[in-house]
CSV table of C-alpha atoms and ligand atoms in Angstrom, one decimal:
chain,number,residue,atom,x,y,z
A,1,MET,CA,0.5,0.1,0.0
A,2,LYS,CA,1.2,3.6,-0.9
A,3,ALA,CA,-0.4,7.1,-1.3
A,4,ASN,CA,1.3,10.2,-2.1
A,5,LEU,CA,-0.4,13.7,-1.4
A,6,THR,CA,0.6,17.1,-2.3
A,7,VAL,CA,1.2,19.8,0.5
A,8,HIS,CA,0.6,23.7,-1.5
A,9,THR,CA,2.4,26.3,0.5
A,10,GLN,CA,4.0,29.5,-0.7
A,11,SER,CA,7.6,27.9,-1.3
A,12,HIS,CA,6.6,25.2,-3.2
A,13,ASP,CA,4.4,22.3,-3.3
A,14,TYR,CA,6.0,18.5,-1.7
A,15,PRO,CA,4.7,15.5,-1.7
A,16,ILE,CA,3.8,13.0,1.6
A,17,VAL,CA,4.4,10.0,0.5
A,18,ILE,CA,2.9,7.2,3.2
A,19,THR,CA,4.1,3.6,2.7
A,20,SER,CA,2.6,0.5,4.9
A,21,GLN,CA,6.4,-0.7,4.4
A,22,CYS,CA,8.9,0.2,2.5
A,23,ASP,CA,13.2,0.9,1.2
A,24,LEU,CA,13.4,4.4,3.1
A,25,ALA,CA,16.7,5.2,1.5
A,26,LYS,CA,14.8,4.4,-2.2
A,27,GLU,CA,11.9,6.4,-1.5
A,28,VAL,CA,14.0,9.7,-0.2
A,29,ALA,CA,16.8,9.3,-3.1
A,30,PRO,CA,14.9,10.7,-5.6
A,31,TYR,CA,14.1,13.9,-3.4
A,32,ILE,CA,17.9,14.5,-3.1
A,33,LYS,CA,19.3,17.7,-5.0
A,34,GLY,CA,22.6,17.3,-4.2
A,35,LYS,CA,25.7,15.1,-3.3
A,36,GLN,CA,25.8,15.4,1.0
A,37,VAL,CA,22.9,14.0,3.2
A,38,MET,CA,23.2,14.2,6.8
A,39,VAL,CA,20.5,11.9,8.6
A,40,VAL,CA,18.9,13.5,12.4
A,41,THR,CA,17.9,10.4,14.6
A,42,ASN,CA,17.8,9.5,18.3
A,43,THR,CA,19.9,7.2,20.2
A,44,THR,CA,16.5,5.1,20.1
A,45,VAL,CA,15.1,5.5,16.4
A,46,GLU,CA,19.9,5.0,15.4
A,47,LYS,CA,19.1,1.4,16.7
A,48,LEU,CA,15.7,0.5,15.0
A,49,TYR,CA,16.1,2.3,11.2
A,50,LEU,CA,19.6,4.5,10.9
A,51,GLN,CA,21.9,1.8,9.4
A,52,ALA,CA,19.6,0.5,6.6
A,53,LEU,CA,18.9,4.1,5.9
A,54,VAL,CA,22.4,5.4,5.9
A,55,GLU,CA,23.4,1.7,3.5
A,56,GLY,CA,20.4,2.4,1.0
A,57,LEU,CA,21.9,6.1,0.2
A,58,GLN,CA,25.8,5.5,0.7
A,59,ALA,CA,25.6,3.7,-3.4
A,60,ASP,CA,24.7,7.7,-4.2
A,61,PHE,CA,25.8,9.8,-1.8
A,62,GLU,CA,28.2,11.5,0.7
A,63,VAL,CA,25.8,10.7,4.1
A,64,LEU,CA,27.2,12.0,7.7
A,65,THR,CA,25.1,11.3,10.7
A,66,VAL,CA,24.2,13.2,14.1
A,67,VAL,CA,22.7,11.0,16.3
A,68,LEU,CA,21.6,13.2,19.3
A,69,PRO,CA,20.6,12.3,23.1
A,70,ASP,CA,16.4,11.0,22.8
A,71,GLY,CA,14.4,13.5,24.6
A,72,GLU,CA,12.4,16.8,24.3
A,73,GLN,CA,15.1,18.4,27.1
A,74,TYR,CA,17.2,18.3,24.5
A,75,LYS,CA,15.5,20.4,22.0
A,76,THR,CA,17.4,23.0,22.3
A,77,GLN,CA,20.1,25.7,21.1
A,78,GLN,CA,22.6,23.3,22.7
A,79,TYR,CA,22.2,20.0,20.7
A,80,ILE,CA,21.5,22.4,17.4
A,81,ASP,CA,24.6,23.5,18.0
A,82,GLN,CA,25.4,20.0,17.6
A,83,ILE,CA,23.9,19.6,14.1
A,84,TYR,CA,25.8,23.2,12.9
A,85,ASP,CA,29.1,21.9,14.0
A,86,ALA,CA,28.5,18.7,11.9
A,87,LEU,CA,27.7,21.2,9.5
A,88,MET,CA,30.5,22.8,9.3
A,89,ASP,CA,33.0,20.4,10.2
A,90,ASN,CA,32.3,18.5,7.4
A,91,HIS,CA,32.5,21.3,4.8
A,92,CYS,CA,28.7,20.5,3.9
A,93,SER,CA,28.0,23.4,1.2
A,94,ARG,CA,24.3,25.2,0.3
A,95,ASP,CA,23.4,21.5,-1.8
A,96,VAL,CA,23.2,19.6,1.5
A,97,THR,CA,19.9,17.6,2.2
A,98,LEU,CA,19.2,17.3,5.5
A,99,ILE,CA,17.2,14.3,6.7
A,100,ALA,CA,15.1,14.0,10.0
A,101,LEU,CA,14.8,10.2,10.5
A,102,GLY,CA,12.6,10.4,14.2
A,103,GLY,CA,9.6,11.5,15.7
A,104,GLY,CA,8.9,15.6,16.5
A,105,VAL,CA,11.5,16.0,18.3
A,106,VAL,CA,14.0,15.3,15.6
A,107,GLY,CA,11.4,16.8,13.3
A,108,ASP,CA,11.5,20.1,14.4
A,109,MET,CA,15.4,20.4,14.9
A,110,THR,CA,16.4,19.4,12.3
A,111,GLY,CA,13.9,21.1,10.4
A,112,PHE,CA,15.0,24.5,12.4
A,113,ALA,CA,19.7,23.5,11.6
A,114,ALA,CA,17.6,23.2,8.0
A,115,ALA,CA,15.8,26.5,8.3
A,116,SER,CA,18.9,28.6,9.3
A,117,PHE,CA,22.3,26.7,8.5
A,118,MET,CA,23.1,28.8,5.2
A,119,ARG,CA,20.0,30.5,5.4
A,120,GLY,CA,18.7,27.8,4.1
A,121,VAL,CA,19.1,24.2,2.7
A,122,ASN,CA,16.7,21.4,1.6
A,123,PHE,CA,15.3,18.7,4.0
A,124,ILE,CA,13.1,15.8,4.1
A,125,GLN,CA,11.0,14.5,7.2
A,126,ILE,CA,10.7,10.3,8.3
A,127,PRO,CA,8.2,10.8,10.5
A,128,THR,CA,8.7,7.6,13.0
A,129,THR,CA,6.2,8.6,15.9
A,130,LEU,CA,2.5,8.8,14.8
A,131,LEU,CA,1.9,11.8,16.0
A,132,SER,CA,4.8,13.2,14.0
A,133,GLN,CA,3.8,11.2,10.8
A,134,VAL,CA,-0.2,13.2,11.6
A,135,ASP,CA,0.8,16.4,12.7
A,136,SER,CA,4.7,17.7,13.4
A,137,SER,CA,5.8,16.8,10.2
A,138,VAL,CA,3.2,18.8,8.0
A,139,GLY,CA,2.9,22.0,7.8
A,140,GLY,CA,6.7,23.5,8.0
A,141,LYS,CA,6.3,24.5,11.1
A,142,THR,CA,10.0,24.1,13.1
A,143,GLY,CA,11.8,25.0,16.4
A,144,ILE,CA,13.8,24.5,19.6
A,145,ASN,CA,12.5,25.5,22.7
A,146,HIS,CA,14.0,28.1,25.1
A,147,PRO,CA,14.0,27.5,28.9
A,148,LYS,CA,11.5,30.0,29.6
A,149,GLY,CA,9.1,28.4,27.1
A,150,LYS,CA,8.6,25.7,24.4
A,151,ASN,CA,8.6,26.5,20.7
A,152,MET,CA,9.7,29.9,21.4
A,153,ILE,CA,12.3,29.8,19.0
A,154,GLY,CA,11.8,28.4,15.2
A,155,ALA,CA,11.0,28.9,11.7
A,156,PHE,CA,8.2,28.4,8.9
A,157,TRP,CA,10.5,26.0,6.4
A,158,GLN,CA,8.9,23.6,3.8
A,159,PRO,CA,10.5,20.1,3.3
A,160,GLN,CA,11.1,18.2,0.5
A,161,MET,CA,9.0,16.1,1.3
A,162,VAL,CA,7.9,13.7,3.9
A,163,LEU,CA,8.1,9.8,4.3
A,164,ALA,CA,5.7,8.1,6.4
A,165,ASP,CA,6.3,4.4,6.4
A,166,MET,CA,3.5,2.5,8.8
A,167,HIS,CA,6.3,-0.4,9.9
A,168,THR,CA,8.2,2.4,12.1
A,169,LEU,CA,5.6,2.6,14.0
A,170,THR,CA,5.8,-1.1,14.9
A,171,THR,CA,8.5,-0.5,17.6
A,172,LEU,CA,6.7,2.2,19.1
A,173,PRO,CA,6.1,2.1,22.7
A,174,GLN,CA,2.1,2.1,23.4
A,175,ARG,CA,1.9,5.1,24.9
A,176,GLU,CA,3.2,6.6,22.2
A,177,LEU,CA,0.9,5.5,20.3
A,178,SER,CA,-1.8,6.9,22.0
A,179,ALA,CA,-0.6,9.7,22.4
A,180,GLY,CA,-0.5,10.3,18.3
A,181,MET,CA,-3.7,8.8,18.1
A,182,ALA,CA,-5.2,12.0,20.5
A,183,GLU,CA,-4.2,13.7,16.9
A,184,VAL,CA,-5.7,11.6,14.6
A,185,ILE,CA,-8.9,12.1,16.7
A,186,LYS,CA,-9.1,16.0,17.1
A,187,TYR,CA,-8.9,16.3,13.1
A,188,ALA,CA,-12.1,14.1,12.6
A,189,LEU,CA,-14.2,15.8,15.6
A,190,ILE,CA,-12.8,19.6,14.2
A,191,MET,CA,-13.2,18.2,10.4
A,192,ASP,CA,-15.3,15.5,9.5
A,193,ALA,CA,-17.8,13.4,11.7
A,194,ASP,CA,-17.6,10.4,8.9
A,195,PHE,CA,-14.1,10.0,9.8
A,196,LEU,CA,-15.2,9.9,13.2
A,197,THR,CA,-17.9,6.8,12.8
A,198,TRP,CA,-14.2,5.6,10.2
A,199,LEU,CA,-11.9,5.6,13.5
A,200,GLU,CA,-14.9,4.4,15.8
A,201,ASP,CA,-15.4,1.5,13.8
A,202,ASN,CA,-11.5,0.5,12.9
A,203,MET,CA,-9.9,1.5,16.3
A,204,SER,CA,-8.9,-1.9,17.4
A,205,ALA,CA,-7.3,-2.6,14.0
A,206,LEU,CA,-5.0,0.8,14.2
A,207,MET,CA,-4.1,-0.2,18.0
A,208,SER,CA,-3.6,-3.4,17.0
A,209,LEU,CA,-0.8,-2.1,14.1
A,210,ASP,CA,-3.0,-3.0,11.0
A,211,LYS,CA,-0.8,-0.8,9.0
A,212,VAL,CA,-3.4,-0.9,5.5
A,213,VAL,CA,-5.7,0.8,8.3
A,214,LEU,CA,-3.2,2.6,9.8
A,215,ALA,CA,-1.8,4.0,6.6
A,216,GLU,CA,-5.3,5.5,5.6
A,217,ALA,CA,-5.8,7.1,9.3
A,218,VAL,CA,-2.5,8.6,8.5
A,219,ALA,CA,-3.3,9.6,5.2
A,220,ARG,CA,-6.5,11.5,5.7
A,221,CYS,CA,-4.8,13.1,8.8
A,222,CYS,CA,-2.2,14.4,6.7
A,223,GLN,CA,-4.5,15.5,3.7
A,224,TYR,CA,-7.0,17.9,6.8
A,225,LYS,CA,-3.7,19.0,7.8
A,226,ALA,CA,-2.4,20.0,4.2
A,227,ASP,CA,-5.4,21.7,3.6
A,228,ILE,CA,-5.4,23.6,6.3
A,229,VAL,CA,-2.0,25.4,5.8
A,230,ALA,CA,-3.1,25.8,2.0
A,231,GLN,CA,-5.2,28.3,3.4
A,232,ASP,CA,-3.7,29.3,6.7
A,233,GLU,CA,0.4,28.8,6.3
A,234,ARG,CA,1.9,31.4,9.0
A,235,GLU,CA,-1.7,30.3,11.5
A,236,SER,CA,-3.8,33.9,11.8
A,237,GLY,CA,-6.8,31.8,10.9
A,238,LYS,CA,-7.9,28.1,10.6
A,239,ARG,CA,-5.1,26.9,11.9
A,240,ALA,CA,-6.0,27.7,15.1
A,241,LEU,CA,-8.5,25.4,14.7
A,242,LEU,CA,-5.8,22.5,15.3
A,243,ASN,CA,-5.3,23.4,18.7
A,244,PHE,CA,-8.8,21.9,19.6
A,245,GLY,CA,-8.4,21.0,23.0
A,246,HIS,CA,-5.0,22.1,23.7
A,247,THR,CA,-5.5,24.9,25.6
A,248,PHE,CA,-7.0,22.5,28.9
A,249,GLY,CA,-4.3,20.0,27.5
A,250,HIS,CA,-1.7,23.0,28.4
A,251,VAL,CA,-3.2,23.4,31.5
A,252,ILE,CA,-2.6,19.4,32.5
A,253,GLU,CA,1.0,19.5,31.1
A,254,THR,CA,2.2,22.9,33.1
A,255,HIS,CA,0.8,21.9,36.4
A,256,GLU,CA,1.6,18.1,36.4
A,257,GLY,CA,5.0,19.2,35.3
A,258,TYR,CA,5.9,18.5,31.6
A,259,GLY,CA,6.6,14.7,30.8
A,260,LYS,CA,4.6,13.1,33.3
A,261,TRP,CA,1.8,13.3,30.8
A,262,LEU,CA,2.4,12.9,27.6
A,263,HIS,CA,1.3,15.7,25.1
A,264,GLY,CA,-1.5,13.6,23.4
A,265,GLU,CA,-2.8,12.4,27.0
A,266,ALA,CA,-3.2,16.3,27.9
A,267,VAL,CA,-5.0,16.6,24.3
A,268,ALA,CA,-7.1,14.0,25.2
A,269,ALA,CA,-8.5,14.6,28.2
A,270,GLY,CA,-8.6,18.6,27.1
A,271,MET,CA,-10.1,17.8,24.5
A,272,VAL,CA,-13.2,15.7,26.9
A,273,GLN,CA,-13.2,19.5,28.9
A,274,ALA,CA,-13.6,21.2,25.6
A,275,ALA,CA,-17.1,19.0,24.5
A,276,GLN,CA,-18.4,19.6,27.4
A,277,LEU,CA,-18.1,23.4,27.4
A,278,SER,CA,-19.4,23.1,24.2
A,279,GLN,CA,-21.9,21.0,25.2
A,280,LYS,CA,-23.0,23.6,28.5
A,281,MET,CA,-22.9,26.1,25.0
A,282,GLY,CA,-25.9,24.0,23.4
A,283,TRP,CA,-23.9,23.0,20.5
A,284,ILE,CA,-23.3,19.6,21.2
A,285,SER,CA,-25.5,16.6,22.9
A,286,GLU,CA,-24.5,14.6,25.9
A,287,ALA,CA,-24.4,12.1,23.8
A,288,ASP,CA,-21.4,13.2,21.4
A,289,VAL,CA,-19.5,14.3,24.8
A,290,GLN,CA,-20.2,10.3,25.7
A,291,ARG,CA,-18.6,9.2,21.8
A,292,ILE,CA,-16.1,11.8,22.3
A,293,SER,CA,-15.1,9.7,25.4
A,294,LYS,CA,-15.3,6.0,24.8
A,295,VAL,CA,-13.7,6.5,21.4
A,296,LEU,CA,-10.5,8.5,23.4
A,297,GLN,CA,-11.2,5.0,25.6
A,298,ALA,CA,-10.6,2.9,23.3
A,299,ALA,CA,-7.4,4.2,21.9
A,300,GLN,CA,-6.0,4.1,25.8
A,301,LEU,CA,-6.0,7.6,26.5
A,302,PRO,CA,-7.4,9.4,29.9
A,303,ILE,CA,-10.6,11.1,29.6
A,304,LYS,CA,-10.7,13.6,32.5
A,305,PRO,CA,-7.8,15.6,33.9
A,306,PRO,CA,-5.9,15.5,36.9
A,307,ALA,CA,-7.7,17.7,40.3
A,308,ILE,CA,-6.7,21.1,39.7
A,309,ASP,CA,-7.8,24.1,41.1
A,310,THR,CA,-10.1,26.0,39.2
A,311,GLN,CA,-8.4,29.9,39.3
A,312,ILE,CA,-4.7,27.9,39.2
A,313,ALA,CA,-6.3,26.4,35.5
A,314,LEU,CA,-7.7,29.8,34.8
A,315,ASP,CA,-4.8,31.1,35.6
A,316,LEU,CA,-2.5,29.2,33.1
A,317,MET,CA,-5.0,29.6,30.9
A,318,GLN,CA,-4.3,33.3,30.2
A,319,HIS,CA,-0.7,32.3,29.5
A,320,ASP,CA,-1.8,30.2,26.6
A,321,LYS,CA,0.0,31.4,22.9
A,322,LYS,CA,-4.6,32.2,21.7
A,323,VAL,CA,-5.2,34.4,24.4
A,324,LYS,CA,-5.4,37.9,22.8
A,325,SER,CA,-5.4,40.8,25.6
A,326,GLY,CA,-6.6,38.8,28.7
A,327,GLN,CA,-9.7,37.0,26.7
A,328,ILE,CA,-9.1,33.8,26.9
A,329,ARG,CA,-10.2,32.0,22.9
A,330,LEU,CA,-10.9,28.4,22.8
A,331,ILE,CA,-11.9,25.9,20.1
A,332,LEU,CA,-15.2,24.7,20.5
A,333,LEU,CA,-17.2,22.2,19.2
A,334,LYS,CA,-20.3,23.5,16.8
A,335,SER,CA,-20.9,20.1,16.2
A,336,VAL,CA,-19.4,16.6,15.9
A,337,GLY,CA,-16.9,17.4,13.1
A,338,GLU,CA,-17.0,21.5,13.1
A,339,ALA,CA,-14.6,23.3,15.2
A,340,VAL,CA,-15.1,26.9,16.0
A,341,VAL,CA,-12.1,29.7,17.3
A,342,THR,CA,-14.4,32.0,20.1
A,343,ALA,CA,-13.8,34.2,22.8
A,344,ASP,CA,-17.2,34.3,23.1
A,345,PHE,CA,-18.5,32.2,25.9
A,346,ASP,CA,-19.5,32.3,29.2
A,347,GLN,CA,-17.3,32.3,31.5
A,348,SER,CA,-19.5,30.5,34.4
A,349,LEU,CA,-20.0,27.8,32.0
A,350,LEU,CA,-16.1,27.3,31.8
A,351,GLU,CA,-15.7,27.4,35.5
A,352,ALA,CA,-18.0,24.8,35.9
A,353,VAL,CA,-16.4,22.4,33.9
A,354,LEU,CA,-13.0,22.9,35.2
A,355,THR,CA,-14.7,22.4,38.7
A,356,GLU,CA,-16.4,19.0,37.7
A,357,THR,CA,-13.7,17.8,37.3
A,358,LEU,CA,-12.4,18.0,41.0
B,401,NAD,P1,9.1,12.2,20.4
B,401,NAD,O1,10.1,12.8,19.2
B,401,NAD,O2,9.7,12.7,21.7
B,401,NAD,O3,9.3,11.1,20.3
B,401,NAD,C1,8.3,10.1,21.3
B,401,NAD,C2,9.4,8.7,21.6
B,401,NAD,O4,9.1,8.1,21.1
B,401,NAD,C3,11.2,9.1,21.9
B,401,NAD,O5,11.7,8.8,22.9
B,401,NAD,C4,11.5,8.8,21.0
B,401,NAD,O6,12.4,8.4,20.9
B,401,NAD,C5,10.8,7.6,19.9
B,401,NAD,N1,10.7,7.4,18.9
B,401,NAD,C6,10.4,7.8,18.1
B,401,NAD,N2,10.3,7.0,16.7
B,401,NAD,C7,10.1,5.5,17.4
B,401,NAD,C8,9.9,4.2,16.7
B,401,NAD,N3,9.7,4.1,15.6
B,401,NAD,N4,9.7,3.2,17.7
B,401,NAD,C9,10.2,3.3,18.5
B,401,NAD,N5,10.5,4.5,19.4
B,401,NAD,C10,10.3,5.5,18.4
B,401,NAD,O7,7.9,13.0,20.7
B,401,NAD,P2,6.5,13.2,19.3
B,401,NAD,O8,5.1,12.7,20.3
B,401,NAD,O9,7.3,12.2,17.9
B,401,NAD,O10,7.0,14.5,19.2
B,401,NAD,C11,6.7,15.6,20.0
B,401,NAD,C12,7.4,16.8,19.7
B,401,NAD,O11,6.6,17.8,18.5
B,401,NAD,C13,7.8,18.2,20.8
B,401,NAD,O12,8.7,18.6,20.4
B,401,NAD,C14,6.6,18.9,20.0
B,401,NAD,O13,6.5,20.3,20.3
B,401,NAD,C15,6.7,18.8,18.2
B,401,NAD,N6,5.4,19.4,17.5
B,401,NAD,C16,6.1,20.0,16.3
B,401,NAD,C17,4.9,20.4,15.6
B,401,NAD,C18,5.3,20.9,14.4
B,401,NAD,O14,3.5,21.2,13.6
B,401,NAD,N7,6.3,20.9,14.1
B,401,NAD,C19,3.4,20.0,15.5
B,401,NAD,C20,3.1,19.1,17.3
B,401,NAD,C21,3.9,18.7,17.8
B,402,MG,MG1,-0.7,18.7,19.4
């Protein structure tokens, strides 16, 4: 099984190739322009997929590798410097192609190194987590964390291609698979009620890593994101809908300390809260909220946040990136499959949702 879709952006169009199992080197080779290639990965993914990729590319290219430590805490300037150092030490020219082999952390870092080295060189994404396949590898956001804030330093920089091979997901820890599934379910909730029905029917196949069903889910999600990015590359409007569940999730992540809850887990519980508020607004039904909880549970995701004092939660919400002139803006559901960004919700209903979870 192989699917091909195209992302349209202001700089250039590029393909997302989705396979159930492939020779990674063969698939990416046509998109490499010069002779030099630098593969960036981390210590976990290195052991699983680096050797085959490097060996496959070596026949045609000079292949360099950079292996970063594994973890969000290394998504920093210090470790970007390791990539720059390797590029400089090996006399890489403007024709070098960087390849990100790994999850969202490796993808964001490699993309940012590509955006900034010599004012921009080509790069290719080979996302190896479900989250990176359906979310971070598509859309051109790249970057690193600052000690005072996540993803605060970055650039928009589009890859030459994205290769998502379902086979790589077979080694993913179950919690990471579930965390990625939260973002998959998110697309259904904000974009397409039929896709939600499809997910309900196929969740057990997805969770047991049926590669054909996974490829279809990834292709659909990439298409939704590509459509949104084509309309709003720099997040001035529609792209914000992708943050459904994220303001509530952000409260959980910050309150619990990053790392305890995976991002996707916090988003899952956050989406239930956003759904509850949408229900209190009279937009969706109690049965819809139950349905949303049920599909998240089928993906082995949490549906209830930890106990957080309501005032503390409200304060944390104020620090969200979507806050404009002190007004909290939330993504809510008008119906299942249709989301809106709004500051026009009843504060007491928001407080009721936050308090109910105590
Ligand atoms: P991650 O990159 O940390 O990967 C999760 C874990 O899985 C890591 O331990 C990793 O080593 C391991 N792993 C990766 N592939 C594997 C495989 N095939 N088999 C076994 N283990 C594997 O996390 P993530 O969830 O992929 O990405 C999260 C990052 O993505 C965050 O830094 C976030 O800010 C970023 N992000 C960026 C965007 C964007 O638009 N650029 C969007 C969403 C998230
Ligand atoms: Mg997210």
